[in-house]
mmCIF file of C-alpha atoms and ligand atoms in Angstrom:
data_model
loop_
_atom_site.group_PDB
_atom_site.id
_atom_site.type_symbol
_atom_site.label_atom_id
_atom_site.label_comp_id
_atom_site.label_asym_id
_atom_site.label_seq_id
_atom_site.Cartn_x
_atom_site.Cartn_y
_atom_site.Cartn_z
ATOM 1 C CA MET A 20 3.574 -32.016 -6.398
ATOM 2 C CA LYS A 21 2.187 -28.906 -5.569
ATOM 3 C CA LYS A 22 1.694 -28.133 -2.133
ATOM 4 C CA ALA A 23 -1.317 -25.801 -1.246
ATOM 5 C CA ILE A 24 -1.731 -23.219 2.035
ATOM 6 C CA GLY A 25 -4.024 -24.523 4.441
ATOM 7 C CA ILE A 26 -6.095 -21.265 5.841
ATOM 8 C CA PHE A 27 -9.293 -21.447 8.286
ATOM 9 C CA ASP A 28 -12.062 -19.736 9.702
ATOM 10 C CA SER A 29 -15.597 -20.746 11.607
ATOM 11 C CA GLY A 30 -17.490 -19.633 8.234
ATOM 12 C CA LEU A 31 -17.300 -16.859 5.390
ATOM 13 C CA GLY A 32 -15.028 -14.471 7.219
ATOM 14 C CA GLY A 33 -11.902 -16.298 6.544
ATOM 15 C CA LEU A 34 -12.697 -15.917 2.953
ATOM 16 C CA THR A 35 -11.437 -12.112 3.041
ATOM 17 C CA VAL A 36 -8.107 -13.286 3.921
ATOM 18 C CA LEU A 37 -8.064 -15.854 1.147
ATOM 19 C CA LYS A 38 -9.128 -13.483 -1.449
ATOM 20 C CA VAL A 39 -6.132 -10.753 -0.452
ATOM 21 C CA LEU A 40 -3.401 -13.519 -0.105
ATOM 22 C CA ALA A 41 -4.847 -15.096 -3.623
ATOM 23 C CA LYS A 42 -4.444 -11.805 -5.443
ATOM 24 C CA LYS A 43 -1.031 -11.218 -3.764
ATOM 25 C CA PHE A 44 0.604 -15.144 -4.281
ATOM 26 C CA PRO A 45 -1.367 -15.748 -7.610
ATOM 27 C CA ASN A 46 0.566 -19.408 -8.410
ATOM 28 C CA GLU A 47 -0.148 -20.488 -4.923
ATOM 29 C CA SER A 48 -2.539 -22.981 -4.325
ATOM 30 C CA PHE A 49 -4.874 -22.734 -1.111
ATOM 31 C CA CYS A 50 -6.983 -25.052 0.784
ATOM 32 C CA TYR A 51 -9.393 -23.120 2.760
ATOM 33 C CA LEU A 52 -11.460 -24.606 5.557
ATOM 34 C CA GLY A 53 -14.806 -23.251 6.544
ATOM 35 C CA ASP A 54 -16.570 -24.461 9.583
ATOM 36 C CA ILE A 55 -20.003 -23.142 8.884
ATOM 37 C CA ALA A 56 -22.030 -26.475 10.580
ATOM 38 C CA ARG A 57 -20.655 -25.120 14.060
ATOM 39 C CA LEU A 58 -20.251 -21.444 13.321
ATOM 40 C CA PRO A 59 -20.366 -18.868 15.331
ATOM 41 C CA TYR A 60 -17.074 -19.562 17.570
ATOM 42 C CA GLY A 61 -17.220 -16.219 18.870
ATOM 43 C CA ASN A 62 -19.813 -17.191 21.559
ATOM 44 C CA LYS A 63 -18.144 -20.744 22.777
ATOM 45 C CA SER A 64 -15.414 -20.866 25.269
ATOM 46 C CA PRO A 65 -11.514 -21.206 24.790
ATOM 47 C CA GLU A 66 -11.610 -24.839 25.286
ATOM 48 C CA THR A 67 -14.311 -25.927 22.704
ATOM 49 C CA ILE A 68 -12.826 -23.460 20.097
ATOM 50 C CA ARG A 69 -9.506 -25.184 20.739
ATOM 51 C CA ARG A 70 -11.034 -28.426 20.064
ATOM 52 C CA TYR A 71 -12.502 -27.479 16.902
ATOM 53 C CA GLY A 72 -9.468 -25.796 15.693
ATOM 54 C CA LEU A 73 -7.197 -29.118 16.671
ATOM 55 C CA GLN A 74 -9.504 -31.293 14.366
ATOM 56 C CA ILE A 75 -9.083 -28.404 11.463
ATOM 57 C CA LEU A 76 -5.249 -28.493 11.534
ATOM 58 C CA ASP A 77 -5.699 -32.348 11.524
ATOM 59 C CA PHE A 78 -8.036 -32.058 8.466
ATOM 60 C CA LEU A 79 -5.502 -29.570 6.690
ATOM 61 C CA LYS A 80 -2.366 -31.824 7.600
ATOM 62 C CA ASN A 81 -4.043 -34.680 6.419
ATOM 63 C CA GLN A 82 -4.505 -32.394 2.734
ATOM 64 C CA ASN A 83 -0.550 -32.333 2.559
ATOM 65 C CA VAL A 84 -0.268 -28.038 3.013
ATOM 66 C CA LYS A 85 2.869 -26.643 3.111
ATOM 67 C CA ALA A 86 1.880 -23.652 5.899
ATOM 68 C CA ILE A 87 -1.407 -23.234 7.864
ATOM 69 C CA ILE A 88 -3.062 -19.981 8.359
ATOM 70 C CA ILE A 89 -5.558 -19.176 11.216
ATOM 71 C CA ALA A 90 -8.019 -16.701 9.216
ATOM 72 C CA CYS A 91 -10.247 -16.353 12.397
ATOM 73 C CA ASN A 92 -9.132 -13.903 15.582
ATOM 74 C CA SER A 93 -11.649 -16.266 17.934
ATOM 75 C CA ALA A 94 -9.413 -19.730 16.901
ATOM 76 C CA SER A 95 -6.208 -17.334 17.267
ATOM 77 C CA THR A 96 -6.630 -16.288 20.479
ATOM 78 C CA VAL A 97 -6.592 -19.939 21.797
ATOM 79 C CA PHE A 98 -3.260 -20.659 19.685
ATOM 80 C CA LEU A 99 -1.162 -17.546 20.792
ATOM 81 C CA GLY A 100 2.712 -18.184 20.556
ATOM 82 C CA GLU A 101 2.139 -21.422 19.028
ATOM 83 C CA SER A 102 4.248 -21.231 15.418
ATOM 84 C CA VAL A 103 4.418 -24.653 14.374
ATOM 85 C CA TYR A 104 1.787 -27.432 14.124
ATOM 86 C CA GLU A 105 3.368 -31.333 13.471
ATOM 87 C CA GLY A 106 6.376 -29.784 11.571
ATOM 88 C CA ILE A 107 3.750 -27.251 9.449
ATOM 89 C CA PRO A 108 4.534 -23.407 10.065
ATOM 90 C CA LEU A 109 1.335 -22.060 11.379
ATOM 91 C CA LEU A 110 0.714 -18.221 11.296
ATOM 92 C CA ASN A 111 -2.054 -16.657 13.876
ATOM 93 C CA VAL A 112 -3.192 -13.306 13.337
ATOM 94 C CA ILE A 113 -3.032 -11.352 16.700
ATOM 95 C CA GLU A 114 0.749 -10.100 17.635
ATOM 96 C CA PRO A 115 1.185 -8.958 13.547
ATOM 97 C CA GLY A 116 -1.956 -7.461 13.847
ATOM 98 C CA ALA A 117 -1.050 -5.631 17.028
ATOM 99 C CA ALA A 118 2.480 -4.834 15.691
ATOM 100 C CA ALA A 119 0.747 -3.021 12.711
ATOM 101 C CA ALA A 120 -1.580 -1.346 14.528
ATOM 102 C CA ILE A 121 1.665 0.035 16.522
ATOM 103 C CA ALA A 122 3.119 0.911 13.633
ATOM 104 C CA ILE A 123 0.154 2.926 11.931
ATOM 105 C CA SER A 124 -1.299 4.841 14.859
ATOM 106 C CA GLU A 125 -0.302 7.988 15.326
ATOM 107 C CA ASP A 126 -1.704 8.966 18.764
ATOM 108 C CA ASN A 127 -0.795 5.567 20.539
ATOM 109 C CA LYS A 128 -4.658 5.261 20.671
ATOM 110 C CA ILE A 129 -6.226 1.308 19.234
ATOM 111 C CA ALA A 130 -9.753 0.293 19.710
ATOM 112 C CA VAL A 131 -10.012 -3.433 18.906
ATOM 113 C CA LEU A 132 -13.354 -4.627 17.642
ATOM 114 C CA GLY A 133 -13.796 -8.278 17.777
ATOM 115 C CA THR A 134 -15.787 -11.261 18.797
ATOM 116 C CA SER A 135 -17.037 -12.005 22.387
ATOM 117 C CA ALA A 136 -14.170 -14.762 22.867
ATOM 118 C CA THR A 137 -12.026 -12.498 21.320
ATOM 119 C CA ILE A 138 -12.257 -9.590 23.029
ATOM 120 C CA ARG A 139 -12.941 -11.460 26.367
ATOM 121 C CA SER A 140 -9.456 -13.160 25.986
ATOM 122 C CA HIS A 141 -7.695 -10.049 26.142
ATOM 123 C CA ALA A 142 -5.257 -11.157 23.610
ATOM 124 C CA TYR A 143 -5.060 -7.998 21.544
ATOM 125 C CA ARG A 144 -4.770 -5.794 24.657
ATOM 126 C CA ASP A 145 -1.802 -8.023 26.411
ATOM 127 C CA THR A 146 0.091 -7.939 23.236
ATOM 128 C CA LEU A 147 -0.551 -4.396 22.183
ATOM 129 C CA LYS A 148 0.546 -3.328 26.055
ATOM 130 C CA ARG A 149 3.457 -5.754 25.712
ATOM 131 C CA LEU A 150 4.614 -4.404 22.255
ATOM 132 C CA ALA A 151 4.125 -0.769 23.509
ATOM 133 C CA PRO A 152 3.444 -0.648 27.508
ATOM 134 C CA GLU A 153 2.388 3.628 26.559
ATOM 135 C CA VAL A 154 -0.475 2.423 23.809
ATOM 136 C CA GLU A 155 -3.697 3.049 25.370
ATOM 137 C CA VAL A 156 -6.383 0.167 24.251
ATOM 138 C CA ILE A 157 -10.289 -0.102 24.068
ATOM 139 C CA GLU A 158 -11.850 -2.964 23.452
ATOM 140 C CA GLN A 159 -15.261 -3.866 21.955
ATOM 141 C CA ALA A 160 -17.003 -6.675 21.685
ATOM 142 C CA CYS A 161 -19.583 -7.034 18.303
ATOM 143 C CA PRO A 162 -21.279 -10.232 18.460
ATOM 144 C CA LEU A 163 -24.041 -8.948 16.264
ATOM 145 C CA LEU A 164 -21.629 -8.120 13.361
ATOM 146 C CA VAL A 165 -20.805 -11.982 12.446
ATOM 147 C CA PRO A 166 -24.572 -13.019 11.681
ATOM 148 C CA LEU A 167 -24.915 -9.913 9.788
ATOM 149 C CA VAL A 168 -22.193 -10.433 7.362
ATOM 150 C CA GLU A 169 -23.155 -14.107 7.291
ATOM 151 C CA GLU A 170 -27.150 -13.029 6.316
ATOM 152 C CA GLY A 171 -24.935 -10.947 3.471
ATOM 153 C CA MET A 172 -26.612 -7.558 5.278
ATOM 154 C CA VAL A 173 -23.882 -5.341 3.664
ATOM 155 C CA ASP A 174 -24.455 -1.890 3.109
ATOM 156 C CA ASP A 175 -27.425 -1.802 4.863
ATOM 157 C CA SER A 176 -29.295 0.604 7.753
ATOM 158 C CA ILE A 177 -29.693 -2.206 10.316
ATOM 159 C CA THR A 178 -25.937 -3.183 10.174
ATOM 160 C CA GLU A 179 -25.042 0.846 10.587
ATOM 161 C CA LEU A 180 -27.342 0.795 13.498
ATOM 162 C CA VAL A 181 -25.340 -1.967 15.058
ATOM 163 C CA ILE A 182 -22.506 -0.645 14.163
ATOM 164 C CA ARG A 183 -23.321 2.700 15.614
ATOM 165 C CA ARG A 184 -24.381 1.737 18.876
ATOM 166 C CA TYR A 185 -21.447 -0.456 19.318
ATOM 167 C CA LEU A 186 -18.587 2.164 18.063
ATOM 168 C CA SER A 187 -20.443 4.943 20.047
ATOM 169 C CA ASP A 188 -17.757 5.144 22.716
ATOM 170 C CA ILE A 189 -14.702 4.681 20.356
ATOM 171 C CA GLN A 190 -15.797 7.465 18.663
ATOM 172 C CA LYS A 191 -16.735 9.511 21.757
ATOM 173 C CA LYS A 192 -13.170 9.132 22.795
ATOM 174 C CA ASN A 193 -11.748 9.794 19.457
ATOM 175 C CA PHE A 194 -9.454 6.619 18.631
ATOM 176 C CA THR A 195 -8.910 6.109 14.920
ATOM 177 C CA THR A 196 -6.476 3.748 14.877
ATOM 178 C CA VAL A 197 -9.182 0.532 14.744
ATOM 179 C CA ILE A 198 -8.074 -3.143 14.628
ATOM 180 C CA LEU A 199 -10.729 -5.238 12.906
ATOM 181 C CA GLY A 200 -10.090 -8.126 15.020
ATOM 182 C CA CYS A 201 -12.261 -10.304 13.386
ATOM 183 C CA THR A 202 -12.127 -11.636 9.498
ATOM 184 C CA HIS A 203 -15.740 -11.577 9.156
ATOM 185 C CA TYR A 204 -15.409 -7.120 9.521
ATOM 186 C CA PRO A 205 -13.759 -6.459 6.296
ATOM 187 C CA VAL A 206 -16.801 -7.611 4.693
ATOM 188 C CA ILE A 207 -18.596 -4.621 5.982
ATOM 189 C CA LYS A 208 -15.897 -1.857 5.850
ATOM 190 C CA SER A 209 -18.180 0.188 3.967
ATOM 191 C CA ASP A 210 -20.992 0.352 6.621
ATOM 192 C CA LEU A 211 -17.996 0.513 9.364
ATOM 193 C CA ILE A 212 -16.246 3.778 7.313
ATOM 194 C CA LYS A 213 -19.777 5.339 6.819
ATOM 195 C CA VAL A 214 -19.965 5.286 10.755
ATOM 196 C CA LEU A 215 -16.240 5.866 11.712
ATOM 197 C CA GLY A 216 -15.259 8.477 8.434
ATOM 198 C CA ASP A 217 -12.488 7.776 5.506
ATOM 199 C CA LYS A 218 -9.848 9.189 8.279
ATOM 200 C CA VAL A 219 -9.942 6.277 10.394
ATOM 201 C CA ASN A 220 -6.979 3.883 9.901
ATOM 202 C CA LEU A 221 -8.246 0.066 9.962
ATOM 203 C CA VAL A 222 -6.297 -2.635 10.549
ATOM 204 C CA GLU A 223 -7.379 -5.644 8.811
ATOM 205 C CA SER A 224 -6.198 -9.754 9.126
ATOM 206 C CA GLY A 225 -5.700 -10.199 5.333
ATOM 207 C CA ASP A 226 -3.312 -7.503 4.838
ATOM 208 C CA VAL A 227 -1.498 -8.536 8.130
ATOM 209 C CA LEU A 228 -1.309 -12.311 7.218
ATOM 210 C CA ALA A 229 -0.179 -11.334 4.011
ATOM 211 C CA GLU A 230 3.256 -10.047 4.974
ATOM 212 C CA GLN A 231 3.809 -13.015 7.525
ATOM 213 C CA LEU A 232 3.445 -15.085 4.599
ATOM 214 C CA SER A 233 5.700 -12.847 2.526
ATOM 215 C CA ALA A 234 8.346 -13.115 5.687
ATOM 216 C CA LEU A 235 8.480 -17.099 5.646
ATOM 217 C CA TYR A 236 8.862 -16.932 1.675
ATOM 218 C CA GLN A 237 11.802 -14.251 2.451
ATOM 219 C CA ASP A 238 13.419 -16.637 5.254
ATOM 220 C CA ASN A 239 13.205 -19.671 2.976
ATOM 221 C CA VAL A 240 10.877 -21.260 5.257
ATOM 222 C CA LEU A 241 8.145 -21.628 2.123
ATOM 223 C CA VAL A 242 8.980 -21.992 -1.466
ATOM 224 C CA LYS A 243 7.215 -20.439 -3.791
ATOM 225 C CA ASP A 244 4.884 -22.545 -6.149
ATOM 226 C CA VAL A 245 4.489 -21.708 -10.345
ATOM 227 C CA GLY A 246 1.941 -22.783 -12.571
ATOM 228 C CA THR A 247 -1.576 -23.354 -12.446
ATOM 229 C CA ARG A 248 -3.285 -23.191 -9.049
ATOM 230 C CA GLN A 249 -5.879 -24.072 -7.463
ATOM 231 C CA ILE A 250 -8.732 -22.275 -4.916
ATOM 232 C CA ARG A 251 -10.294 -25.117 -3.226
ATOM 233 C CA VAL A 252 -13.323 -24.041 -0.506
ATOM 234 C CA CYS A 253 -14.392 -26.842 1.404
ATOM 235 C CA ILE A 254 -16.855 -26.353 4.426
ATOM 236 C CA THR A 255 -18.484 -28.304 6.739
ATOM 237 C CA ASP A 256 -21.845 -27.540 5.634
ATOM 238 C CA LEU A 257 -23.189 -26.649 2.316
ATOM 239 C CA THR A 258 -26.100 -24.349 1.838
ATOM 240 C CA ASP A 259 -27.080 -22.132 -1.761
ATOM 241 C CA HIS A 260 -26.764 -19.140 0.397
ATOM 242 C CA PHE A 261 -23.216 -19.978 1.033
ATOM 243 C CA GLU A 262 -22.093 -20.902 -2.504
ATOM 244 C CA ARG A 263 -23.500 -17.547 -3.488
ATOM 245 C CA LEU A 264 -22.550 -15.440 -0.870
ATOM 246 C CA ALA A 265 -18.562 -17.151 -1.354
ATOM 247 C CA HIS A 266 -18.582 -16.598 -4.951
ATOM 248 C CA GLN A 267 -19.727 -13.096 -4.585
ATOM 249 C CA LEU A 268 -17.235 -12.463 -1.425
ATOM 250 C CA MET A 269 -13.705 -13.916 -3.649
ATOM 251 C CA ALA A 270 -14.903 -11.989 -7.197
ATOM 252 C CA PRO A 271 -12.837 -11.407 -8.988
ATOM 253 C CA GLU A 272 -10.886 -14.581 -7.681
ATOM 254 C CA SER A 273 -12.774 -18.049 -8.709
ATOM 255 C CA ILE A 274 -13.074 -20.579 -6.604
ATOM 256 C CA SER A 275 -11.783 -24.137 -8.471
ATOM 257 C CA ASP A 276 -13.739 -26.163 -5.938
ATOM 258 C CA LEU A 277 -16.241 -25.451 -3.645
ATOM 259 C CA GLU A 278 -16.959 -29.046 -1.787
ATOM 260 C CA ARG A 279 -18.701 -30.345 1.566
ATOM 261 C CA VAL A 280 -16.399 -32.053 4.251
ATOM 262 C CA VAL A 281 -16.625 -34.080 7.216
ATOM 263 C CA LEU A 282 -13.913 -33.473 10.036
HETATM 264 N N1 DGL B 308 -14.091 -15.063 11.656
HETATM 265 C C1 DGL B 308 -14.024 -15.086 12.937
HETATM 266 C C2 DGL B 308 -13.014 -14.317 13.898
HETATM 267 O O1 DGL B 308 -11.979 -13.696 13.382
HETATM 268 C C3 DGL B 308 -15.299 -15.559 14.339
HETATM 269 C C4 DGL B 308 -16.743 -15.530 13.589
HETATM 270 C C5 DGL B 308 -16.987 -16.449 14.321
HETATM 271 O O2 DGL B 308 -17.807 -15.747 15.770
HETATM 272 O O3 DGL B 308 -17.431 -17.424 14.431
HETATM 273 O O4 DGL B 308 -12.827 -14.267 15.067
#
């Protein structure tokens, strides 16, 4: 029987990761869980985020997945260093994201954008410093960006204005490598580039996780599937608004099944 790859986020954001993975691994099945009913995670305490995360890990384990990807930076900060959940490989976005930023940066100056929970944890800063002590890090919480994305306000002057406000320090100090430390942010990449210019190096969770997953196949921790695949999207609250945005975001990949679930 085909086993899916489990993936989760608090809401829509993780679909930016699912889309990258679905394209890169065309025969794999995916089971996505978006905890829309309890979004946002980014303004919650680490204890609450971990409690929600554990419920989701159990849900995905019960779907018989072969690996679980935490496509949520806020949740990744509370599962740092945990690479297995009850025998299932668990992928976290922080360390590979930090390593990718160091590899791409030419001046050892790295900016991190994220939710309040991600920035407050200093998970990226601490990991960056551990991997490359000489690196200069600036962290910026951007709490208004997730609601703007969930509202579908892409290529929008209000979104651009909010980004300008949050990124003014990063711009003043000429940081040109920026970790998008929230899976919602790639949705407003065009707005970010408008402000930061197209020379900026953006590190995105989707690309980083695709590389992590490839490494698991290479190391024979995971076996690739063949044949027809399923992309199942489960969410804890289903609205017409979510349904419309989810299909838009995933295009041209198509969602085989969209359903509401109770954790
Ligand atoms: N997409 C999530 C992340 O990567 C956060 C969104 C939220 O605040 O729930 O951190």
